[in-house]
CSV table of C-alpha atoms in Angstrom, one decimal:
chain,number,residue,atom,x,y,z
J,227,UNK,CA,-25.9,-14.9,-13.9
J,228,UNK,CA,-26.7,-14.6,-17.6
J,229,UNK,CA,-24.0,-12.1,-18.3
J,230,UNK,CA,-21.0,-14.1,-16.9
J,231,UNK,CA,-22.4,-17.3,-18.6
J,232,UNK,CA,-22.8,-15.6,-22.0
J,233,UNK,CA,-19.1,-14.5,-22.0
J,234,UNK,CA,-17.8,-17.5,-20.1
J,235,UNK,CA,-15.8,-18.8,-23.1
J,236,UNK,CA,-14.1,-15.4,-23.6
J,237,UNK,CA,-13.2,-14.9,-20.0
J,238,UNK,CA,-12.0,-18.5,-19.5
J,239,UNK,CA,-9.7,-18.0,-22.5
J,240,UNK,CA,-8.4,-14.7,-21.0
J,241,UNK,CA,-7.7,-16.5,-17.7
J,242,UNK,CA,-5.8,-19.4,-19.2
J,243,UNK,CA,-3.9,-17.2,-21.6
J,244,UNK,CA,-2.8,-14.9,-18.7
J,245,UNK,CA,-1.7,-17.8,-16.6
J,246,UNK,CA,0.6,-18.9,-19.4
J,247,UNK,CA,1.9,-15.5,-20.6
J,248,UNK,CA,2.2,-14.1,-17.0
J,249,UNK,CA,4.2,-17.0,-15.9
J,250,UNK,CA,6.8,-17.2,-18.7
J,251,UNK,CA,8.4,-13.8,-17.9
J,252,UNK,CA,9.5,-14.6,-14.3
J,253,UNK,CA,10.2,-18.2,-15.2
J,254,UNK,CA,12.6,-17.1,-18.0
J,255,UNK,CA,14.4,-14.8,-15.6
J,256,UNK,CA,14.9,-17.5,-13.0
J,257,UNK,CA,15.8,-20.1,-15.6
J,258,UNK,CA,18.3,-17.7,-17.1
J,259,UNK,CA,20.0,-17.3,-13.8
J,260,UNK,CA,20.1,-21.1,-13.4
J,261,UNK,CA,21.6,-21.5,-16.9
J,262,UNK,CA,24.2,-18.8,-16.4
J,263,UNK,CA,22.8,-16.0,-18.6
J,264,UNK,CA,24.1,-12.5,-17.9
J,265,UNK,CA,21.7,-10.0,-16.3
J,266,UNK,CA,21.7,-8.1,-19.6
J,267,UNK,CA,20.7,-11.2,-21.5
J,268,UNK,CA,17.8,-11.8,-19.1
J,269,UNK,CA,16.7,-8.2,-19.7
J,270,UNK,CA,16.9,-8.7,-23.4
J,271,UNK,CA,14.3,-11.5,-23.1
J,272,UNK,CA,11.8,-9.1,-21.5
J,273,UNK,CA,12.4,-6.5,-24.2
J,274,UNK,CA,12.0,-9.2,-26.9
J,275,UNK,CA,8.6,-10.0,-25.4
J,276,UNK,CA,7.4,-6.5,-26.0
J,277,UNK,CA,8.8,-6.4,-29.5
J,278,UNK,CA,6.5,-9.4,-30.2
J,279,UNK,CA,3.7,-7.7,-28.4
J,280,UNK,CA,3.9,-4.6,-30.6
J,281,UNK,CA,4.0,-6.8,-33.8
J,282,UNK,CA,1.0,-8.7,-32.6
J,283,UNK,CA,-1.0,-5.6,-31.8
J,284,UNK,CA,-0.4,-4.3,-35.4
J,285,UNK,CA,-0.8,-7.7,-37.2
J,286,UNK,CA,-3.8,-9.2,-35.4
J,287,UNK,CA,-6.6,-7.0,-36.8
J,288,UNK,CA,-5.3,-7.6,-40.3
J,289,UNK,CA,-5.1,-11.3,-39.8
J,290,UNK,CA,-8.6,-11.4,-38.4
J,291,UNK,CA,-9.8,-9.7,-41.5
J,292,UNK,CA,-8.2,-12.4,-43.7
J,293,UNK,CA,-9.0,-15.6,-41.9
J,294,UNK,CA,-11.6,-14.7,-39.2
J,295,UNK,CA,-11.5,-14.5,-35.4
J,296,UNK,CA,-11.3,-18.2,-34.5
J,297,UNK,CA,-8.6,-19.1,-37.0
J,298,UNK,CA,-6.6,-16.1,-36.1
J,299,UNK,CA,-6.8,-17.0,-32.4
J,300,UNK,CA,-5.7,-20.6,-33.2
J,301,UNK,CA,-2.7,-19.3,-35.2
J,302,UNK,CA,-1.6,-17.0,-32.4
J,303,UNK,CA,-2.1,-19.7,-29.7
J,304,UNK,CA,0.0,-22.2,-31.7
J,305,UNK,CA,2.7,-19.6,-32.1
J,306,UNK,CA,2.8,-19.0,-28.4
J,307,UNK,CA,2.9,-22.8,-27.6
J,308,UNK,CA,5.7,-23.3,-30.0
J,309,UNK,CA,7.7,-20.5,-28.4
J,310,UNK,CA,7.2,-22.0,-24.9
J,311,UNK,CA,7.9,-25.7,-25.8
J,312,UNK,CA,11.0,-24.7,-27.7
J,313,UNK,CA,12.8,-23.2,-24.7
J,314,UNK,CA,14.5,-26.2,-23.4
J,315,UNK,CA,15.4,-27.5,-26.8
J,316,UNK,CA,18.0,-24.8,-27.2
J,317,UNK,CA,19.3,-23.0,-24.1
J,318,UNK,CA,20.7,-19.9,-25.7
J,319,UNK,CA,19.7,-16.3,-24.9
J,320,UNK,CA,19.4,-15.2,-28.6
J,321,UNK,CA,17.2,-18.2,-29.4
J,322,UNK,CA,15.1,-17.6,-26.3
J,323,UNK,CA,14.7,-13.9,-27.4
J,324,UNK,CA,13.2,-15.1,-30.7
J,325,UNK,CA,10.9,-17.5,-28.8
J,326,UNK,CA,9.8,-14.6,-26.5
J,327,UNK,CA,9.0,-12.5,-29.6
J,328,UNK,CA,6.7,-15.4,-30.6
J,329,UNK,CA,5.0,-15.5,-27.2
J,330,UNK,CA,4.6,-11.7,-27.3
J,331,UNK,CA,2.9,-11.9,-30.7
J,332,UNK,CA,0.7,-14.6,-29.2
J,333,UNK,CA,-0.4,-12.5,-26.2
J,334,UNK,CA,-1.2,-9.4,-28.2
J,335,UNK,CA,-2.9,-11.4,-31.0
J,336,UNK,CA,-5.1,-13.4,-28.7
J,337,UNK,CA,-6.1,-10.4,-26.6
J,338,UNK,CA,-7.0,-8.5,-29.8
J,339,UNK,CA,-9.3,-11.3,-31.0
J,340,UNK,CA,-10.9,-11.6,-27.5
J,341,UNK,CA,-11.5,-7.9,-27.2
J,342,UNK,CA,-12.8,-7.6,-30.8
J,343,UNK,CA,-15.3,-10.5,-30.0
J,344,UNK,CA,-16.2,-9.0,-26.7
J,345,UNK,CA,-16.8,-5.5,-28.2
J,346,UNK,CA,-19.2,-7.1,-30.8
J,347,UNK,CA,-21.2,-8.8,-28.1
J,348,UNK,CA,-21.6,-6.1,-25.4
J,349,UNK,CA,-24.3,-3.5,-25.3
J,350,UNK,CA,-24.2,-0.1,-23.5
J,351,UNK,CA,-26.2,-1.7,-20.7
J,352,UNK,CA,-23.8,-4.6,-20.2
J,353,UNK,CA,-20.5,-2.9,-21.0
J,354,UNK,CA,-19.6,-1.9,-17.4
J,355,UNK,CA,-20.3,-5.3,-15.9
J,356,UNK,CA,-18.6,-7.1,-18.8
J,357,UNK,CA,-15.5,-5.0,-18.3
J,358,UNK,CA,-15.6,-5.6,-14.6
J,359,UNK,CA,-15.6,-9.4,-15.1
J,360,UNK,CA,-12.9,-9.0,-17.8
J,361,UNK,CA,-10.8,-7.1,-15.3
J,362,UNK,CA,-11.3,-9.8,-12.6
J,363,UNK,CA,-10.4,-12.6,-15.0
J,364,UNK,CA,-7.3,-10.9,-16.3
J,365,UNK,CA,-5.9,-9.6,-12.9
J,366,UNK,CA,-6.9,-12.8,-11.0
J,367,UNK,CA,-5.1,-15.0,-13.5
J,368,UNK,CA,-2.1,-12.7,-13.4
J,369,UNK,CA,-1.9,-13.2,-9.7
J,370,UNK,CA,-2.2,-16.9,-10.1
J,371,UNK,CA,0.6,-16.8,-12.7
J,372,UNK,CA,3.0,-15.1,-10.3
J,373,UNK,CA,2.2,-17.6,-7.5
J,374,UNK,CA,2.7,-20.5,-10.0
J,375,UNK,CA,6.4,-19.6,-10.3
J,376,UNK,CA,7.0,-20.9,-6.7
J,377,UNK,CA,6.2,-24.4,-7.8
J,378,UNK,CA,7.9,-24.5,-11.2
J,379,UNK,CA,11.4,-25.9,-11.5
J,380,UNK,CA,13.7,-23.4,-13.3
J,381,UNK,CA,15.1,-24.5,-16.7
J,382,UNK,CA,13.0,-27.7,-16.8
J,383,UNK,CA,11.0,-29.2,-19.7
J,384,UNK,CA,8.0,-29.8,-17.4
J,385,UNK,CA,7.8,-26.2,-16.4
J,386,UNK,CA,7.6,-24.8,-19.9
J,387,UNK,CA,5.4,-27.7,-21.0
J,388,UNK,CA,2.9,-26.8,-18.3
J,389,UNK,CA,2.8,-23.2,-19.4
J,390,UNK,CA,2.3,-24.4,-23.0
J,391,UNK,CA,-0.6,-26.6,-21.8
J,392,UNK,CA,-2.3,-23.5,-20.4
J,393,UNK,CA,-1.7,-21.7,-23.6
J,394,UNK,CA,-3.2,-24.5,-25.7
J,395,UNK,CA,-6.1,-24.8,-23.3
J,396,UNK,CA,-7.0,-21.2,-23.9
J,397,UNK,CA,-7.9,-22.3,-27.4
J,398,UNK,CA,-10.6,-24.7,-26.3
J,399,UNK,CA,-13.3,-22.3,-25.0
J,400,UNK,CA,-13.4,-20.3,-28.2
J,401,UNK,CA,-13.0,-23.4,-30.4
J,402,UNK,CA,-16.0,-25.1,-28.8
J,403,UNK,CA,-18.3,-22.1,-28.4
J,404,UNK,CA,-21.5,-22.1,-30.5
J,405,UNK,CA,-21.7,-18.4,-30.6
J,406,UNK,CA,-21.3,-17.0,-34.1
J,407,UNK,CA,-18.2,-15.1,-35.0
J,408,UNK,CA,-18.7,-11.4,-35.2
J,409,UNK,CA,-17.8,-9.2,-38.1
J,410,UNK,CA,-14.1,-8.2,-38.2
J,411,UNK,CA,-13.6,-4.6,-37.0
J,412,UNK,CA,-11.4,-2.2,-38.9
J,413,UNK,CA,-8.0,-1.7,-37.5
J,414,UNK,CA,-7.6,1.7,-35.8
J,415,UNK,CA,-5.1,4.0,-37.5
J,416,UNK,CA,-1.9,4.3,-35.5
J,417,UNK,CA,-1.3,8.0,-34.9
J,418,UNK,CA,1.4,8.4,-32.1
J,419,UNK,CA,1.6,12.1,-32.7
J,420,UNK,CA,-2.1,12.4,-31.9
J,421,UNK,CA,-1.4,11.4,-28.3
J,422,UNK,CA,1.4,13.9,-28.0
J,423,UNK,CA,-0.8,16.7,-29.4
J,424,UNK,CA,-3.7,15.9,-27.0
J,425,UNK,CA,-1.5,15.5,-23.9
J,426,UNK,CA,2.3,15.4,-23.7
J,427,UNK,CA,2.0,14.6,-20.0
J,428,UNK,CA,-0.2,11.6,-20.7
J,429,UNK,CA,2.4,10.2,-23.1
J,430,UNK,CA,5.1,10.7,-20.5
J,431,UNK,CA,2.9,9.0,-17.9
J,432,UNK,CA,2.3,5.9,-20.0
J,433,UNK,CA,6.1,5.6,-20.8
J,434,UNK,CA,6.9,5.9,-17.1
J,435,UNK,CA,4.2,3.3,-16.4
J,436,UNK,CA,6.0,1.0,-18.9
J,437,UNK,CA,9.4,1.6,-17.3
J,438,UNK,CA,7.9,0.7,-13.9
J,439,UNK,CA,5.8,-2.3,-14.8
J,440,UNK,CA,7.8,-3.9,-17.7
J,441,UNK,CA,11.1,-3.7,-15.9
J,442,UNK,CA,9.7,-5.0,-12.6
J,443,UNK,CA,7.8,-7.9,-14.2
J,444,UNK,CA,10.6,-9.0,-16.5
J,445,UNK,CA,13.7,-8.6,-14.3
J,446,UNK,CA,12.1,-8.4,-10.8
J,447,UNK,CA,13.0,-12.0,-10.2
J,448,UNK,CA,16.6,-11.2,-10.8
J,449,UNK,CA,16.3,-8.5,-8.1
J,450,UNK,CA,14.6,-11.1,-5.8
J,451,UNK,CA,17.4,-13.6,-6.3
J,452,UNK,CA,20.0,-10.9,-5.8
J,453,UNK,CA,18.6,-10.0,-2.3
J,454,UNK,CA,18.5,-13.6,-1.3
J,455,UNK,CA,14.8,-14.6,-1.8
J,456,UNK,CA,14.1,-18.3,-2.3
J,457,UNK,CA,12.1,-19.4,-5.4
J,458,UNK,CA,8.7,-19.6,-3.6
J,459,UNK,CA,9.5,-16.2,-2.0
J,460,UNK,CA,10.2,-14.7,-5.4
J,461,UNK,CA,6.7,-15.9,-6.5
J,462,UNK,CA,5.2,-14.1,-3.5
J,463,UNK,CA,7.3,-11.0,-4.2
J,464,UNK,CA,5.9,-10.8,-7.7
J,465,UNK,CA,2.4,-11.6,-6.6
J,466,UNK,CA,2.5,-8.8,-4.0
J,467,UNK,CA,3.2,-6.3,-6.8
J,468,UNK,CA,0.1,-7.5,-8.8
J,469,UNK,CA,-2.0,-7.5,-5.6
J,470,UNK,CA,-1.0,-4.0,-4.8
J,471,UNK,CA,-1.9,-2.8,-8.2
J,472,UNK,CA,-5.3,-4.4,-8.1
J,473,UNK,CA,-6.1,-2.9,-4.6
J,474,UNK,CA,-5.1,0.6,-5.9
J,475,UNK,CA,-7.5,0.8,-8.8
J,476,UNK,CA,-10.7,1.9,-7.0
J,477,UNK,CA,-9.2,4.5,-4.6
J,478,UNK,CA,-7.0,6.0,-7.3
J,479,UNK,CA,-9.9,6.1,-9.7
J,480,UNK,CA,-12.0,8.0,-7.0
J,481,UNK,CA,-9.1,10.5,-6.5
J,482,UNK,CA,-8.7,10.9,-10.3
J,483,UNK,CA,-12.3,11.8,-10.7
J,484,UNK,CA,-12.4,14.1,-7.7
J,485,UNK,CA,-9.1,16.0,-8.1
J,486,UNK,CA,-6.9,17.4,-10.9
J,487,UNK,CA,-5.5,14.3,-12.6
J,488,UNK,CA,-2.1,15.9,-13.0
J,489,UNK,CA,-1.8,16.2,-9.2
J,490,UNK,CA,-2.8,12.6,-8.9
J,491,UNK,CA,-0.1,11.6,-11.4
J,492,UNK,CA,2.4,13.7,-9.5
J,493,UNK,CA,1.6,12.4,-6.1
J,494,UNK,CA,1.5,8.8,-7.3
J,495,UNK,CA,5.0,9.3,-8.7
J,496,UNK,CA,6.2,10.9,-5.5
J,497,UNK,CA,4.9,7.9,-3.6
J,498,UNK,CA,6.6,5.6,-6.2
J,499,UNK,CA,9.9,7.4,-5.7
J,500,UNK,CA,9.6,6.9,-1.9
J,501,UNK,CA,8.8,3.2,-2.3
J,502,UNK,CA,11.8,2.8,-4.7
J,503,UNK,CA,14.2,4.6,-2.4
J,504,UNK,CA,13.0,2.6,0.6
J,505,UNK,CA,13.4,-0.7,-1.3
J,506,UNK,CA,16.8,0.1,-2.7
J,507,UNK,CA,18.3,1.6,0.4
J,508,UNK,CA,17.0,-0.7,3.2
J,509,UNK,CA,19.2,-3.7,2.6
J,510,UNK,CA,18.4,-5.3,6.0
J,511,UNK,CA,14.6,-5.7,5.4
J,512,UNK,CA,13.0,-8.9,6.5
J,513,UNK,CA,11.4,-11.1,3.9
J,514,UNK,CA,8.0,-9.8,4.9
J,515,UNK,CA,9.3,-6.2,4.6
J,516,UNK,CA,10.4,-7.0,1.0
J,517,UNK,CA,6.9,-8.2,0.2
J,518,UNK,CA,5.3,-5.1,1.7
J,519,UNK,CA,7.6,-2.8,-0.3
J,520,UNK,CA,6.6,-4.7,-3.5
J,521,UNK,CA,2.9,-4.2,-2.7
J,522,UNK,CA,3.5,-0.5,-2.0
J,523,UNK,CA,5.4,-0.3,-5.3
J,524,UNK,CA,2.4,-1.9,-7.1
J,525,UNK,CA,-0.1,0.4,-5.3
J,526,UNK,CA,1.8,3.5,-6.5
J,527,UNK,CA,2.9,2.5,-10.0
J,528,UNK,CA,0.2,0.2,-11.4
J,529,UNK,CA,-2.6,2.8,-11.7
J,530,UNK,CA,-0.4,5.4,-13.5
J,531,UNK,CA,-1.3,4.1,-17.0
J,532,UNK,CA,-5.0,4.4,-16.4
J,533,UNK,CA,-4.7,7.9,-14.8
J,534,UNK,CA,-2.6,9.1,-17.7
J,535,UNK,CA,-5.0,7.6,-20.2
J,536,UNK,CA,-8.0,9.3,-18.5
J,537,UNK,CA,-6.1,12.6,-18.6
J,538,UNK,CA,-5.4,12.3,-22.3
J,539,UNK,CA,-9.1,11.5,-23.0
J,540,UNK,CA,-10.1,14.7,-21.2
J,541,UNK,CA,-8.7,16.5,-24.3
J,542,UNK,CA,-10.2,14.2,-27.0
J,543,UNK,CA,-13.5,14.1,-28.8
J,544,UNK,CA,-15.6,11.0,-28.9
J,545,UNK,CA,-14.5,10.2,-32.5
J,546,UNK,CA,-10.9,10.2,-31.5
J,547,UNK,CA,-11.0,7.8,-28.5
J,548,UNK,CA,-10.2,4.6,-30.3
J,549,UNK,CA,-7.2,6.0,-32.1
J,550,UNK,CA,-6.0,7.8,-29.0
J,551,UNK,CA,-6.1,4.6,-27.0
J,552,UNK,CA,-4.1,2.8,-29.7
J,553,UNK,CA,-1.6,5.7,-29.7
J,554,UNK,CA,-1.1,5.5,-25.9
J,555,UNK,CA,-0.6,1.7,-26.3
J,556,UNK,CA,2.1,2.5,-28.9
J,557,UNK,CA,4.0,4.7,-26.5
J,558,UNK,CA,3.6,2.2,-23.7
J,559,UNK,CA,5.0,-0.5,-26.0
J,560,UNK,CA,8.0,1.7,-26.8
J,561,UNK,CA,8.8,2.2,-23.1
J,562,UNK,CA,8.2,-1.5,-22.4
J,563,UNK,CA,10.6,-2.6,-25.1
J,564,UNK,CA,13.5,-0.4,-23.8
J,565,UNK,CA,13.0,-0.7,-20.0
J,566,UNK,CA,13.8,-4.4,-19.2
J,567,UNK,CA,17.1,-4.4,-21.1
J,568,UNK,CA,18.2,-1.0,-19.7
J,569,UNK,CA,17.3,-2.1,-16.2
J,570,UNK,CA,19.2,-5.4,-16.5
J,571,UNK,CA,22.3,-3.5,-17.8
J,572,UNK,CA,22.2,-1.2,-14.9
J,573,UNK,CA,21.7,-4.1,-12.4
J,574,UNK,CA,24.7,-5.8,-14.0
J,575,UNK,CA,26.8,-2.7,-13.4
J,576,UNK,CA,25.6,-1.5,-10.0
J,577,UNK,CA,23.7,-4.4,-8.4
J,578,UNK,CA,20.1,-5.2,-7.7
J,579,UNK,CA,19.1,-1.8,-6.2
J,580,UNK,CA,19.8,-0.2,-9.6
J,581,UNK,CA,16.4,-1.5,-10.8
J,582,UNK,CA,14.5,0.7,-8.4
J,583,UNK,CA,17.0,3.6,-8.9
J,584,UNK,CA,16.2,3.6,-12.6
J,585,UNK,CA,12.5,3.6,-11.9
J,586,UNK,CA,12.8,6.4,-9.4
J,587,UNK,CA,14.6,8.6,-11.9
J,588,UNK,CA,11.8,8.0,-14.4
J,589,UNK,CA,9.1,9.0,-11.8
J,590,UNK,CA,11.2,12.1,-10.8
J,591,UNK,CA,11.1,13.2,-14.5
J,592,UNK,CA,7.4,12.7,-14.5
J,593,UNK,CA,7.0,14.9,-11.4
J,594,UNK,CA,9.0,17.7,-12.9
J,595,UNK,CA,7.3,17.5,-16.3
J,596,UNK,CA,3.8,17.4,-14.6
J,597,UNK,CA,4.6,20.6,-12.7
J,598,UNK,CA,5.7,22.2,-15.9
J,599,UNK,CA,2.6,21.2,-17.8
J,600,UNK,CA,0.4,22.5,-15.0
J,601,UNK,CA,1.9,26.0,-15.6
J,602,UNK,CA,1.3,25.7,-19.4
J,603,UNK,CA,-2.3,24.5,-19.5
J,604,UNK,CA,-5.3,24.9,-17.1
J,605,UNK,CA,-7.3,21.9,-16.0
J,606,UNK,CA,-10.1,20.7,-18.3
J,607,UNK,CA,-13.5,19.1,-17.7
J,608,UNK,CA,-13.1,15.4,-17.0
J,609,UNK,CA,-14.2,12.2,-18.6
J,610,UNK,CA,-15.0,9.3,-16.2
J,611,UNK,CA,-12.0,7.4,-15.0
J,612,UNK,CA,-11.7,4.0,-16.5
J,613,UNK,CA,-9.3,1.2,-15.7
J,614,UNK,CA,-7.4,0.7,-18.9
J,615,UNK,CA,-5.8,-2.7,-19.6
J,616,UNK,CA,-2.6,-2.7,-21.6
J,617,UNK,CA,-3.7,-5.5,-23.9
J,618,UNK,CA,-4.3,-4.5,-27.5
J,619,UNK,CA,-4.9,-1.6,-29.9
J,620,UNK,CA,-8.6,-2.5,-29.9
J,621,UNK,CA,-9.1,-2.0,-26.2
J,622,UNK,CA,-10.2,1.6,-27.0
J,623,UNK,CA,-13.4,0.2,-28.6
J,624,UNK,CA,-14.4,-1.4,-25.4
J,625,UNK,CA,-13.7,1.6,-23.3
J,626,UNK,CA,-15.0,4.4,-25.6
J,627,UNK,CA,-18.6,4.4,-24.4
J,628,UNK,CA,-17.5,4.1,-20.8
J,629,UNK,CA,-15.5,7.3,-21.1
J,630,UNK,CA,-18.5,9.4,-22.2
J,631,UNK,CA,-20.3,11.5,-19.6
J,632,UNK,CA,-23.8,10.3,-18.7
């Protein structure tokens, strides 16, 4: 029990932050529908979040170096709370997009601080267990955040205030901890071309993962509303996606360590295409059937980022791992910025099934590119598969040792 207790403040902050940030995306989508926003405007809110996320990833290490971990975390938390509370003061999509940039900066900044703190505290002996607990706290809170949408009233002060309370509460564990602040880590150099040089397929994989996850999380509620789901059913629909992704991590990791990772990526994409086609074409599915397709969609798409990252690290040296992880995060952010807005525009033109049609096209491209790359380069010795959260540019520091062979 000493390990979870020693990191209790960090993990509690992660959970509270994830409940707040994980809830605002679907709440914004549902509230936007209630307020009469167009589908494209709702998609713009999701894209704005990832613009802020990218800014936060870049800015956070530098701010920590100036004011320290705790003060940086406080600043990012306040920025996120302001963005949440301000929503119902001005019900305008452009204003909400600016607020979502603020919450995106908050999420990336807070995760950067937490991961830098965690990296300074773990040892090689405790790293695996610490990352396991971190994963449980993050994904468990993400599931709670989706379920929370079922009880929040759209476009209401109390709903956004409740999420702001969770955001502010994330500040308390770190503010009250007696553990000394660690030294500030150097920010990793951002070298996007490095990821392309090591593995073009991995870069394509993380972009397709962003297209799948970001578009579904940000405009999935619009799809749910379009196919007739009630508010509490939309919450279960989104939660089924997260649950499917969580369930897939272990079996997909086992496959990625046992077989050629390019084949794992290809077959995951084939399965994702099948789930997209099934969801988009079967208009007479029962409510339970819609939930099952969402879970299958999570099973097939959620692990793609981790498999692609593991494939990229197969071609990297130990000294390159931190910068490679940051470069992959950069490409993920690029895809996540573009995907929600593009998906919402297509849904506005062609209806709710266009969301899954767009995602299926992305995975079809990954299948074709994967087959081409298999003809260009032979398989390489593997690094261990590691679940890779999409949280900050510093996550590579936590995962670097885990990727090394015993």
